Structures are given as structure tokens and as C-alpha cells.
XYZ file of C-alpha atoms in Angstrom:
669
model
C -0.038 0.025 0.001
C 1.211 3.513 -0.772
C 1.319 5.825 2.183
C 0.806 9.565 1.665
C 4.129 11.243 2.633
C 2.211 14.034 4.322
C 0.485 11.728 6.794
C 1.870 12.565 10.265
C 3.527 10.098 12.588
C 0.546 10.501 14.937
C -1.940 9.471 12.194
C 0.255 6.489 11.217
C 0.371 5.432 14.911
C -3.412 5.403 15.116
C -3.694 3.411 11.884
C -1.176 0.901 13.176
C -3.076 0.709 16.421
C -6.042 -0.411 14.282
C -3.910 -3.167 12.710
C -2.684 -1.351 9.586
C 0.711 -2.946 8.996
C 1.538 -0.724 6.054
C 1.250 2.343 8.282
C 3.583 0.732 10.835
C 6.007 -0.109 7.950
C 6.016 3.563 7.095
C 7.029 4.413 10.670
C 9.786 1.812 10.277
C 11.032 3.487 7.146
C 10.980 6.890 8.825
C 12.657 5.953 12.132
C 14.518 2.661 11.952
C 17.860 4.138 10.863
C 17.764 6.668 13.779
C 17.145 3.688 16.110
C 20.094 1.739 14.721
C 22.541 4.533 15.357
C 21.256 4.822 18.883
C 21.453 1.035 19.399
C 25.090 0.853 18.402
C 26.198 2.512 21.593
C 24.900 -0.150 23.964
C 26.928 -3.264 23.381
C 29.122 -5.117 20.821
C 27.588 -8.393 21.892
C 24.268 -8.134 20.057
C 23.403 -6.689 16.660
C 21.979 -3.198 16.791
C 19.606 -4.134 13.901
C 18.206 -7.012 16.021
C 17.793 -4.578 18.980
C 15.846 -2.168 16.802
C 13.661 -4.909 15.334
C 12.827 -6.141 18.804
C 11.967 -2.546 19.965
C 9.630 -2.086 16.969
C 7.988 -5.469 17.734
C 7.411 -4.429 21.364
C 5.892 -1.106 20.346
C 3.559 -2.778 17.742
C 2.422 -5.287 20.373
C 1.680 -2.370 22.780
C -0.278 -0.624 20.084
C -2.403 -3.738 19.495
C -3.219 -3.820 23.192
C -4.346 -0.191 23.008
C -1.201 1.222 24.569
C 2.013 2.524 23.142
C 2.748 6.033 21.845
C 0.176 8.481 20.522
C 2.722 10.904 19.076
C 6.464 11.616 19.173
C 7.282 8.123 17.796
C 11.056 8.852 17.496
C 11.711 9.525 21.158
C 9.384 6.694 22.251
C 11.375 4.382 20.055
C 14.679 5.505 21.492
C 13.549 4.862 25.077
C 12.139 1.472 24.155
C 15.586 0.547 22.593
C 17.299 1.570 25.827
C 14.949 -0.509 27.906
C 15.249 -3.522 25.619
C 19.028 -3.262 25.634
C 19.033 -3.408 29.453
C 16.831 -6.525 29.396
C 19.095 -8.306 26.868
C 22.205 -7.275 28.844
C 20.790 -8.776 31.997
C 20.068 -12.020 30.146
C 23.607 -12.188 28.822
C 25.039 -11.563 32.289
C 22.977 -14.167 34.180
C 25.709 -16.846 33.892
C 28.349 -14.609 35.403
C 27.738 -13.221 38.852
C 30.674 -10.782 38.418
C 29.200 -9.494 35.186
C 25.746 -9.394 36.658
C 26.979 -7.354 39.651
C 28.875 -5.001 37.261
C 25.740 -4.639 35.155
C 23.673 -3.802 38.293
C 26.152 -1.011 39.141
C 25.908 0.352 35.643
C 22.171 0.139 35.569
C 22.101 2.032 38.858
C 24.299 4.742 37.382
C 22.033 5.037 34.386
C 18.958 5.156 36.580
C 20.500 7.872 38.738
C 21.379 9.934 35.670
C 17.900 9.669 34.245
C 16.362 10.419 37.648
C 18.528 13.542 37.951
C 17.645 14.703 34.567
C 13.926 14.138 35.311
C 14.271 16.639 38.207
C 15.592 19.488 36.037
C 13.478 22.528 35.408
C 14.062 22.184 31.658
C 12.457 18.676 31.591
C 9.625 19.817 33.830
C 8.832 22.738 31.561
C 9.087 20.538 28.430
C 6.756 17.930 29.757
C 4.132 20.442 30.534
C 3.734 21.268 26.916
C 1.120 19.799 24.543
C 2.445 16.686 22.777
C 2.444 18.468 19.372
C 4.729 21.102 20.733
C 7.007 18.474 22.333
C 7.220 16.624 18.981
C 8.218 19.669 16.862
C 10.756 20.846 19.454
C 12.349 17.382 19.507
C 12.824 17.393 15.732
C 13.932 21.009 15.316
C 15.733 21.841 18.587
C 17.032 18.401 19.679
C 17.795 16.835 16.359
C 18.376 19.952 14.318
C 15.946 19.370 11.551
C 14.736 22.259 9.386
C 10.975 22.863 9.219
C 10.707 21.427 5.635
C 12.598 18.259 6.863
C 10.374 17.492 9.735
C 7.109 18.657 8.118
C 6.355 15.182 6.621
C 6.783 13.551 10.048
C 4.275 16.062 11.474
C 1.853 15.774 8.521
C 1.940 19.434 7.557
C 3.511 21.874 5.203
C 6.905 23.457 5.880
C 5.297 26.828 6.651
C 2.923 25.106 9.147
C 5.861 23.317 10.819
C 7.708 26.605 11.156
C 4.658 28.320 12.685
C 4.189 25.378 15.106
C 7.823 25.542 16.089
C 7.513 29.271 16.809
C 4.542 28.673 19.142
C 6.232 25.736 20.782
C 9.389 27.723 21.510
C 7.386 30.580 23.101
C 5.293 28.086 25.061
C 8.518 26.440 26.326
C 9.914 29.788 27.496
C 6.775 30.572 29.415
C 6.604 27.079 30.921
C 10.301 27.323 31.884
C 9.658 30.645 33.668
C 6.568 29.182 35.469
C 8.590 26.141 36.542
C 10.767 28.380 38.652
C 7.722 29.292 40.725
C 7.819 25.764 42.115
C 11.092 26.518 43.853
C 9.953 26.976 47.461
C 13.366 28.452 48.399
C 12.704 31.536 46.277
C 12.386 34.717 48.263
C 8.975 36.476 48.013
C 10.360 39.256 45.846
C 11.848 36.739 43.458
C 8.543 34.874 43.175
C 6.734 38.163 42.534
C 9.127 38.970 39.710
C 9.072 35.476 38.143
C 5.262 35.415 38.285
C 5.293 38.501 35.994
C 8.312 37.656 33.947
C 6.223 36.104 31.120
C 4.300 39.315 30.569
C 7.552 41.323 30.893
C 9.315 39.297 28.153
C 6.347 40.001 25.816
C 6.347 43.694 26.739
C 2.905 43.390 28.256
C 3.680 44.443 31.846
C 1.950 47.584 33.255
C 4.408 50.483 33.642
C 4.442 50.166 37.491
C 5.228 46.436 37.332
C 7.895 47.017 34.661
C 9.697 49.517 36.821
C 9.586 47.245 39.814
C 10.805 44.196 37.851
C 13.706 46.135 36.294
C 14.719 47.517 39.718
C 14.721 43.938 41.066
C 16.746 42.604 38.136
C 19.447 45.184 38.775
C 20.178 43.647 42.125
C 19.195 40.036 41.779
C 21.552 37.783 39.873
C 19.275 34.747 40.225
C 16.245 36.375 38.490
C 18.556 37.960 35.853
C 19.796 34.453 34.958
C 16.235 33.120 34.809
C 15.247 35.893 32.422
C 18.326 35.468 30.169
C 18.160 31.696 30.102
C 14.422 31.729 29.246
C 15.326 33.034 25.743
C 17.797 30.221 25.263
C 16.056 27.221 26.944
C 15.163 25.573 23.642
C 18.813 25.520 22.619
C 19.603 23.338 25.684
C 16.956 20.763 25.117
C 19.383 18.286 23.518
C 21.505 18.401 26.673
C 18.790 16.749 28.645
C 16.287 15.049 26.374
C 18.587 12.783 24.425
C 20.276 11.346 27.552
C 16.839 11.081 29.194
C 15.537 9.047 26.395
C 18.626 6.814 25.778
C 20.615 7.082 29.026
C 24.032 8.705 29.164
C 25.668 5.740 27.398
C 23.101 5.316 24.664
C 23.456 8.999 23.755
C 26.981 8.442 22.394
C 26.185 6.797 19.109
C 23.088 8.884 18.537
C 24.922 12.176 19.061
C 27.822 10.994 16.936
C 25.377 10.231 14.156
C 23.805 13.653 14.448
C 27.222 15.152 13.877
C 28.258 12.867 11.071
C 27.407 13.057 7.380
C 25.088 10.121 7.987
C 22.994 12.346 10.175
C 23.068 15.335 7.853
C 21.258 13.943 4.903
C 18.333 11.639 4.187
C 19.710 8.187 4.353
C 18.706 4.777 3.017
C 16.508 2.633 5.089
C 18.175 0.042 7.234
C 18.622 -3.300 5.479
C 16.325 -5.203 7.790
C 13.126 -6.830 6.501
C 10.097 -4.854 7.498
C 8.545 -8.059 8.805
C 11.191 -8.184 11.491
C 9.594 -5.356 13.343
C 6.418 -7.499 13.720
C 8.088 -10.468 15.303
C 6.626 -12.122 18.262
C 7.171 -9.623 21.098
C 7.265 -12.337 23.680
C 10.517 -13.804 22.485
C 13.427 -11.529 21.604
C 14.636 -11.853 18.056
C 17.909 -13.682 17.855
C 20.870 -11.426 17.195
C 22.620 -12.242 13.971
C 19.497 -13.005 11.959
C 20.356 -12.397 8.304
C 18.897 -9.196 6.912
C 17.018 -8.681 3.654
C 16.940 -5.455 1.681
C 14.656 -2.882 3.254
C 11.855 -1.177 1.326
C 12.512 2.334 0.038
C 14.120 5.167 1.838
C 13.872 6.555 5.274
C 12.973 10.116 6.129
C 15.599 10.358 8.809
C 17.455 13.034 10.606
C 18.806 15.825 8.456
C 21.124 18.541 9.854
C 22.871 18.644 13.172
C 22.639 20.958 16.131
C 25.129 23.748 15.831
C 27.949 23.331 18.263
C 26.624 19.951 19.421
C 29.355 17.620 20.474
C 29.322 14.208 22.203
C 31.822 15.279 24.810
C 29.963 18.489 25.478
C 26.646 16.806 25.893
C 28.042 14.190 28.309
C 29.849 16.875 30.233
C 26.648 18.772 30.546
C 24.793 15.716 31.654
C 27.399 15.063 34.336
C 26.901 18.621 35.645
C 23.149 18.494 35.337
C 22.917 15.175 37.103
C 25.160 16.124 39.888
C 28.514 14.850 38.485
C 27.224 11.276 38.165
C 29.749 8.889 36.641
C 28.883 7.671 33.189
C 30.382 4.166 32.649
C 29.748 2.114 29.477
C 26.745 -0.213 29.593
C 28.939 -3.356 29.555
C 32.411 -2.976 31.159
C 35.396 -3.157 28.915
C 37.022 -6.052 30.778
C 34.184 -8.502 30.218
C 33.394 -10.159 26.930
C 29.921 -11.666 26.696
C 29.415 -13.863 23.622
C 26.074 -15.625 24.195
C 23.035 -14.085 22.586
C 19.706 -13.853 24.416
C 17.589 -16.921 24.142
C 14.393 -16.913 22.135
C 15.112 -17.910 18.528
C 14.632 -15.994 15.299
C 11.852 -13.545 14.644
C 8.747 -15.038 13.326
C 6.318 -13.464 10.819
C 3.492 -11.784 12.524
C 0.867 -12.804 9.933
C 0.281 -16.202 8.322
C -1.713 -16.795 5.179
C -5.343 -17.456 5.768
C -6.794 -20.955 5.459
C -8.025 -21.629 1.970
C -10.963 -23.817 2.887
C -14.442 -22.697 1.656
C -16.393 -20.294 3.774
C -20.099 -19.583 3.842
C -20.751 -16.592 1.660
C -23.298 -15.213 4.045
C -22.015 -12.685 6.509
C -22.670 -9.311 8.090
C -21.812 -6.164 6.206
C -21.843 -2.760 7.814
C -21.325 0.459 5.864
C -20.044 3.370 7.885
C -18.902 6.699 6.600
C -15.378 7.146 7.915
C -14.751 9.992 10.293
C -11.078 9.955 9.646
C -9.799 13.137 7.890
C -7.983 12.900 4.556
C -4.661 13.081 6.329
C -6.013 10.570 8.958
C -5.836 12.643 12.092
C -5.673 10.602 15.238
C -7.494 11.504 18.515
C -5.357 14.029 20.283
C -3.303 13.142 23.320
C -1.162 15.313 25.548
C 0.095 12.827 28.105
C 2.967 14.791 29.599
C 5.015 11.597 30.025
C 4.372 10.351 26.498
C 7.323 11.786 24.686
C 10.034 10.084 26.700
C 9.164 6.491 25.968
C 7.747 3.230 26.970
C 9.207 3.134 30.479
C 7.041 6.044 31.662
C 3.891 5.708 29.646
C 0.574 6.085 31.471
C -1.652 2.963 31.579
C -3.313 2.149 28.256
C -6.798 2.554 29.849
C -6.050 6.124 31.043
C -8.255 8.811 29.365
C -5.927 11.315 27.691
C -5.789 14.948 28.820
C -7.629 17.371 26.608
C -5.547 20.138 25.116
C -5.980 23.831 24.350
C -5.619 25.162 20.808
C -3.749 28.272 21.937
C -0.385 28.690 23.505
C 0.099 29.598 27.190
C -0.070 33.260 28.119
C -2.057 34.222 24.960
C -3.686 37.653 25.120
C -7.238 38.021 23.813
C -8.117 41.493 22.635
C -11.769 41.217 23.470
C -13.877 40.425 26.564
C -15.502 37.487 24.684
C -12.563 35.094 24.029
C -13.343 31.850 22.270
C -11.542 29.028 24.147
C -10.835 26.002 21.857
C -9.102 22.678 22.145
C -9.131 19.008 21.321
C -10.291 15.927 23.271
C -11.549 12.420 22.523
C -14.459 12.399 20.047
C -17.775 12.200 21.862
C -16.392 13.065 25.306
C -17.759 15.746 27.683
C -15.310 18.591 28.157
C -15.448 20.672 31.399
C -13.679 24.002 31.464
C -13.002 26.021 34.663
C -11.886 29.636 34.376
C -10.790 31.819 37.233
C -8.819 35.050 37.761
C -8.920 38.821 37.378
C -11.020 39.274 40.433
C -14.122 37.646 38.846
C -16.007 34.686 40.164
C -14.795 31.330 38.821
C -16.890 29.924 35.958
C -17.515 26.326 34.925
C -18.526 25.476 31.373
C -19.265 22.179 29.620
C -19.536 21.054 26.001
C -19.433 17.793 24.089
C -16.911 17.135 21.340
C -17.986 15.995 17.828
C -16.550 13.393 15.565
C -13.326 15.380 14.972
C -12.649 15.786 18.685
C -12.592 19.564 18.571
C -14.257 21.614 21.221
C -14.934 25.346 21.750
C -16.484 27.413 24.560
C -17.430 31.054 24.158
C -16.711 33.135 27.220
C -18.403 36.520 27.760
C -17.890 39.717 29.710
C -14.465 39.038 31.106
C -12.693 42.005 32.682
C -9.123 42.853 31.616
C -6.543 40.744 33.473
C -4.848 37.408 33.821
C -6.876 34.127 33.893
C -6.213 30.437 34.548
C -8.103 27.893 32.528
C -8.304 24.241 33.534
C -9.900 21.508 31.476
C -10.679 17.813 31.750
C -12.783 15.386 29.810
C -15.206 12.607 30.793
C -16.119 9.664 28.608
C -19.337 7.723 28.261
C -18.393 5.489 31.200
C -17.852 8.516 33.394
C -14.065 7.984 33.428
C -12.434 11.358 34.011
C -9.073 12.479 32.620
C -6.398 14.384 34.440
C -6.628 18.135 34.368
C -4.734 20.336 31.892
C -4.176 24.001 32.666
C -2.930 27.061 30.919
C -3.082 30.838 31.341
C -4.414 33.601 29.173
C -5.179 37.278 29.515
C -7.782 39.694 28.295
C -6.737 43.160 27.319
C -9.376 45.241 25.507
C -6.825 47.968 24.690
C -4.961 45.574 22.406
C -6.701 44.877 19.142
C -5.902 42.570 16.243
C -8.353 42.215 13.443
C -9.593 38.769 12.509
C -8.088 37.343 9.253
C -10.258 36.750 6.230
C -10.977 33.504 4.533
C -10.903 34.143 0.784
C -11.436 30.721 -0.673
C -12.044 27.107 0.255
C -11.108 24.889 -2.727
C -12.329 21.326 -2.233
C -12.123 20.352 -5.807
C -15.919 20.241 -6.111
C -16.338 18.403 -2.791
C -13.918 15.649 -3.650
C -10.783 16.537 -1.644
C -9.837 18.044 1.688
C -9.748 21.740 0.929
C -6.985 24.179 0.268
C -7.949 27.217 2.387
C -6.576 30.677 1.590
C -7.093 34.139 2.928
C -5.527 37.381 4.080
C -4.113 38.639 7.370
C -1.423 40.703 8.990
C 2.016 39.949 7.451
C 4.119 37.717 9.737
C 1.175 36.652 11.913
C 0.509 32.964 12.568
C -2.801 31.797 11.186
C -4.844 29.099 12.943
C -7.607 27.721 10.695
C -9.940 25.498 12.726
C -11.709 22.848 10.703
C -14.462 21.324 12.861
C -12.355 22.490 15.869
C -9.074 20.942 14.676
C -6.323 23.564 14.151
C -4.263 24.017 10.981
C -1.347 26.455 10.927
C 0.140 28.749 8.382
C 2.119 32.071 8.339
C 0.898 35.124 6.638
C 3.308 36.098 3.793
C 4.734 39.549 3.273
C 2.027 40.342 0.752
C -0.626 39.607 3.383
C -1.826 36.265 2.026
C -1.851 32.797 3.496
C -2.799 29.248 2.453
C -3.324 26.066 4.397
C -2.036 23.143 2.387
C -2.737 20.265 4.769
C -6.313 20.349 6.134
C -6.708 18.380 9.367
C -10.183 17.723 10.678
C -12.202 17.424 7.473
C -15.121 14.987 7.635
C -17.608 13.585 5.146
C -20.652 15.837 4.758
C -20.805 19.398 6.105
C -17.710 21.044 7.482
C -17.044 24.469 8.992
C -13.807 26.460 9.153
C -12.902 29.634 11.006
C -9.606 31.434 11.166
C -7.805 33.482 13.855
C -4.393 35.026 13.792
C -1.715 35.495 16.444
C 0.730 38.399 16.413
C 4.353 37.187 16.813
C 5.211 40.589 18.402
C 2.479 41.006 21.027
C 1.309 37.399 21.406
C -2.202 38.694 20.901
C -4.869 36.369 19.406
C -7.537 37.872 17.244
C -11.253 37.065 17.225
C -12.320 34.326 14.825
C -13.364 35.064 11.199
C -17.011 34.291 10.280
C -17.462 30.566 9.791
C -17.251 29.224 6.209
C -18.921 25.964 5.322
C -18.069 23.402 2.696
C -19.234 19.896 1.765
C -17.186 16.805 1.159
C -18.330 13.698 -0.712
C -17.059 10.166 -0.454
C -17.397 7.066 -2.648
C -19.532 4.281 -1.319
C -18.603 0.621 -1.109
C -20.908 -2.467 -1.014
C -19.847 -6.056 -0.529
C -21.692 -8.007 -3.211
C -20.158 -11.463 -2.951
C -17.957 -13.234 -0.419
C -16.534 -16.782 -0.910
C -13.231 -18.399 -0.131
C -12.117 -17.745 -3.757
C -13.948 -14.578 -4.730
C -14.892 -11.251 -3.019
C -16.752 -8.693 -5.167
C -16.909 -5.006 -4.089
C -19.199 -2.499 -5.770
C -17.931 1.051 -5.738
C -20.275 4.018 -6.445
C -18.585 7.319 -7.190
C -18.784 10.522 -9.188
C -18.281 9.493 -12.864
C -14.883 10.257 -14.317
C -13.124 10.561 -10.928
C -10.151 8.643 -9.592
C -10.853 6.408 -6.502
C -8.354 4.404 -4.416
C -9.388 1.438 -2.371
C -7.215 0.162 0.484
C -7.710 -2.737 2.839
C -7.375 -1.308 6.329
C -4.655 -3.319 8.057
C -2.803 -4.013 4.849
C -3.278 -6.749 2.218
C -4.183 -4.923 -1.016
C -4.790 -1.578 -2.677
C -6.605 -0.939 -5.915
C -6.778 2.171 -8.073
C -9.840 3.020 -10.240
C -8.374 5.636 -12.635
C -11.677 6.659 -14.176
C -14.973 5.623 -12.471
C -18.163 5.027 -14.447
C -20.661 5.703 -11.707
C -20.646 2.121 -10.456
C -17.507 -0.037 -10.668
C -16.817 -3.628 -9.700
C -13.622 -4.712 -7.926
C -12.837 -8.440 -7.634
C -10.540 -9.905 -4.996
C -9.376 -13.539 -5.472
C -6.868 -16.108 -4.221
C -5.483 -16.182 -0.789
C -6.638 -12.638 -0.056
C -10.219 -13.688 -0.744
C -9.820 -16.706 1.542
C -8.352 -14.653 4.325
C -11.124 -12.052 4.031
C -13.881 -14.572 3.937
C -12.556 -16.327 6.977
C -11.389 -13.465 9.129
C -13.375 -10.483 7.804
C -11.937 -7.269 6.455
C -12.322 -3.520 6.360
C -11.839 -1.580 3.159
C -11.647 2.163 2.735
C -12.237 4.245 -0.365
C -11.440 7.909 -1.081
C -11.167 10.228 -4.056
C -7.602 11.063 -5.270
C -6.565 13.744 -7.727
C -5.082 12.697 -11.074
C -1.577 13.667 -9.965
C -1.966 12.173 -6.549
C -1.333 15.391 -4.770
C -4.774 15.736 -3.170
C -6.893 13.163 -1.404
C -10.421 13.154 0.044
C -11.843 11.799 3.208
C -12.416 8.101 3.393
C -15.495 5.951 3.670
C -15.108 2.478 5.150
C -17.019 -0.808 4.872
C -16.551 -3.616 7.340
C -17.318 -7.254 6.532
C -17.727 -9.568 9.539
C -18.149 -13.302 8.824
C -21.194 -15.030 10.313
C -20.346 -15.886 13.919
C -17.232 -13.595 13.769
């Protein structure tokens, strides 16, 4: 199956969670090479390619159980590699008590290092950010990618990635400043200054506060350092996050790769069979298994962090972690030659039985609610980014997120508070501050997961917003919080939406409009944000439209000034309609499955089996078309059932529509 290169990692993760192996193969192509360079640091006694294959297998198994990552796949993979390496190393050392004792000491050092890094203000601030911001900061600030290089991994255009990175950096600065408020040893005058430092850095402080802050900074070295470091905090992320994900030792190979030519250009995919990543997660793959040529190329790390050196990073880690010693994972004096037990990787999928199956079954047709770029339900678990070892339980309800960055200023007394949560959940918002009585508001999310709550008559001042969601079983998520302010003296006109081009209702739209040059545009499609930057001529265009659904859609646009951090009111809502093909299952036997596809005549339609297996292109539809599936694919589908999705695709393949899906369930299945 061909995977759209603009599908984000988060969308691929959700498709893989539903059993789509082709989506997981795309994650393999994007990230396996990075994993191999990280794995090379751990030990010479097992093949790094085997270690990476085992890590991918574990993640895939976690996804099938409903757990695993929801975003930030790269960092999750790195931590899983580190955890797997430790498990393998313990197995190799079991026959030697000396080696086992040495390994225990090493593991303790690694744990101490990671624990110390976890206590840093930088990590605390980073983890408080929405997962989307964490992800873009990892790629741009930690790995040194350019916006156009990480855009495919984020499922957006280069302009959108740049705008997202801008908001994420500003959010990190504000979070870093707020994290200092948790220091109970701060004198009252320092706490007062730090509380207002966010507004001060954005030049939003009242004149009296500004004078008091500047007077304090003249005599307080601590607060002066906090202020100066806030502007540079993103440049230090690699010092903590790479060792936190990989451990001090595992960082060596990865950082060396980032500095090398291998890490400064798009590289070939690792020569490991993609099936290896789907091996039985219960038995580690045997190191040394022969490799087969890998499929295609990997969208891997491009560019390196300026001034980033392995020695410098590890020295910084030692300082950050309290001068903790950083020994190699397996001591140089011991040579361990036995591989972990468990045998070779096995294929995760066997061919279906070819015996005849009753043609009768249950067919359900459901219009897919997945957008054209397959947006997954949002998740902002603050522990998610740093890997499998600290993931919340799979059953936990994710925290809803806000669609605006912390410390946003609304220029009107009626701010529209927006965000994302699980589709169909009940969102509760609590707002307090500025001397007004706290308010509680509720709403229900739609199929896209977007939510919005209109506030009214808020006096000027600073507010705190807290939000949580409740599902149909009355399970409640943790609370997410942010701050915003209302300042009626600051005005920023709403942007205008000029055109919504959906190709006659066939494709997710290209949305264009006008705004203030340099401002960030947030176009909300059914509550799901899409970002762009207003060009110098005052125009903008959204090239990747997240949130589109079959049927009626609405889009509004707001803009945020990069100078004042002010968010405008929303533009008037614009509606558009999207059509989808329809699929009917006409015949099902062990040798023959017949699908009937009804679509707009003369259009191009692509069919894909959800979970892998086949794809079929109808280059020119004739109103009603018949697609026939035979052989082992028919036998497998008749026995086990199948789900097939259909969507419109432009002739050049550059635009796609939203999908409709049909599910076939065998009788008794």
C-alpha cells in the first residue's frame, strides 16, 4: 500500500493501532535508521539491527493492546531501545555473577542519571507542553531538523511546521519561567518577579510592574539568569532530552550520528526486513538473523545541532545530574558472547486458510470519520514523549488540550476558548482570575474531537483555565491547565478566509485568505487547528487540512501576532461539503470477493484494505464499478473478515479526500 508522505506520525500510529501494518511499515522506514545509530552505543555483543527490530515489535504489540505512543514516535522508540538493551544485557550476564554485579552497578548509574535529569526545570517545563509542541521541538531543537525536513513527520507543510515551532518555543519559554515558581526556596520578591516575567518578556507588563521588575533585576543575579536563560532554553533541550531518552551511554552513538554526514542527509532505510519489526514480542529476536533489503528510503534526521558535541553533551549531563559517573553499559574487561535466548523472529501474519467459507455474513457500511490526512484522536500525556518506560496505563483517558499557547492575550472580553479531546467526550472548562467569580462550562466534542467554549464579559486581566474530559463510562481524565489574559486595549483584526477549494467536494480543501504579514494563522476545521504564516504580501494558504469529515464542515480562522502574542477574534465561519465514494460487498466466498464502488463518474478512486493486504486504483470511475478480490486474499477475508476504505484522489496524486469504510464480518465472527 502506498502511504501519503504528508501523513503525520501520529496518524500512522493510530492506523497501526487499528492493525494497519503498512502504516507501521512507514514508521519503520521513517525511524529505523535513527534507532540503529542509537542502538550501536549499547553493546558489541548483540546486533543493533536486532535490537531495533525487537523494539519495533514491542511497540507494535503495545499498540495492538491499546497502549504505546500516541505521538512523538522517534523519542518513544529511543527509550524502548534503551529498555530492551538493558533486558538483553541482563540475560547475557545471568551466567556470570561478576558481570551481573557489574551490570547492576551500571544500571544504577544510568537510573541515577535519568532520575537527575527528570528533576531538572528544563524537563519539567518541556513535559508540561502539549504533545504536538514537544514533538516539533524534538525534531527542530534536539535533532536539528529544518521545518521542511520534519514537516512530513508532522503531517503538515513546511510553513505550518515553522509556525508550530514558533509557538512551541514561546510556550517552552513561558513554561520554563513558570517552573521556577515551584522553587520553594525563592524569596517572596523573586517569586513576585518570576510570576510577572512572562508578561515582561512579551512587553505586556503595566508600567508600574515593569519599573519594579527592572529594579529587582538590577540587584538580583538569580532572576537575571532566569530571564536570560528563558530566551535560550530551547537551545539546551538536547543536553537533557537525548540522555533522558537513551541514558548517558546510549546517547553516544546517537549524538555522533547527528554530527556525522550520515545524520546530515536523508539516508537509505536500514537493510532489515520490515517483517522483522512485527516479530513475536514475547521472544526476543535472535541477534545475527540475516537481513534482507529494506523497502525504500527513510525520512531520517537531516542536519545537526550547531555546536553539538558528544563530549559537550556528556559533560553537561554530568553537571546537570550532579557529576554522576557515566560508565559504558557493559564494562570493557568483560566479553559476553552468548546471545539472548528466544530464537529467530517469526512473521506476525500467516496466510489465511483456503477452505471454503459460507458466503453469508454481516456487512456494515459506515462513513469514515477519519480526515483525509488521517488525524488521530489528540493526546497530551506529559510523560508520553520520553518513551515506553514512563507511559501512562493504556486505559487512562488522555488529557484534553488547548488550541492556543500559554499566556495568549485575547483582545476582547469574549474570548473563544478552543481545544481538542476524545471524540464524543464531555469537556469541562473551569476559568478563574482577574477578580471575577470562577466559571464552569461544559460542552461535548464532535466526531473530529474539537471543542470550543465562548466566554463573555471578562474584565481585563490574567486568567487560569483548567480543562478535563469525561467519557461515556464517566471515566475522568487528568486536568490540563494554561493561562491567558484579556486586554481590551490591544486589538488585532480577524483574518479573512478568501477561498475554500475542495475540488468540487472531492478533496480536503486548500484554504486561503488574508491577514497581517508575519502573523501565525490558525484555521480551525471542525475544531481541529491547521497552521500557516501570513506572507509579506498579506496572503496565507493552508495546504494540509486536518479535521475534514464527510458531509458538512465548518472552518474559522484566527491570527496571532508574533510581536504582541495577541490572538484575534475568529473570522466568520465558512462551510463546505465533502463527498465520499460508497462501497458495497456483493459477494464473499473463499475464492472470490466482489466489491461494488459507487462514485462520481470520471473521478479517480483508491481502495485500500485497512490493516494491509491490497490496494486498488480505479483511474476513471463510471458511476458504479466492480472490484474483484481472489486467491489467498479472498480466502483470508472470507474467513477473518476485512475492512476496506475508499477515497477520491486527484489525477496527480497530490490531493486526497476523506475516506468511507465498509466492514465485513463473517457469520459468527
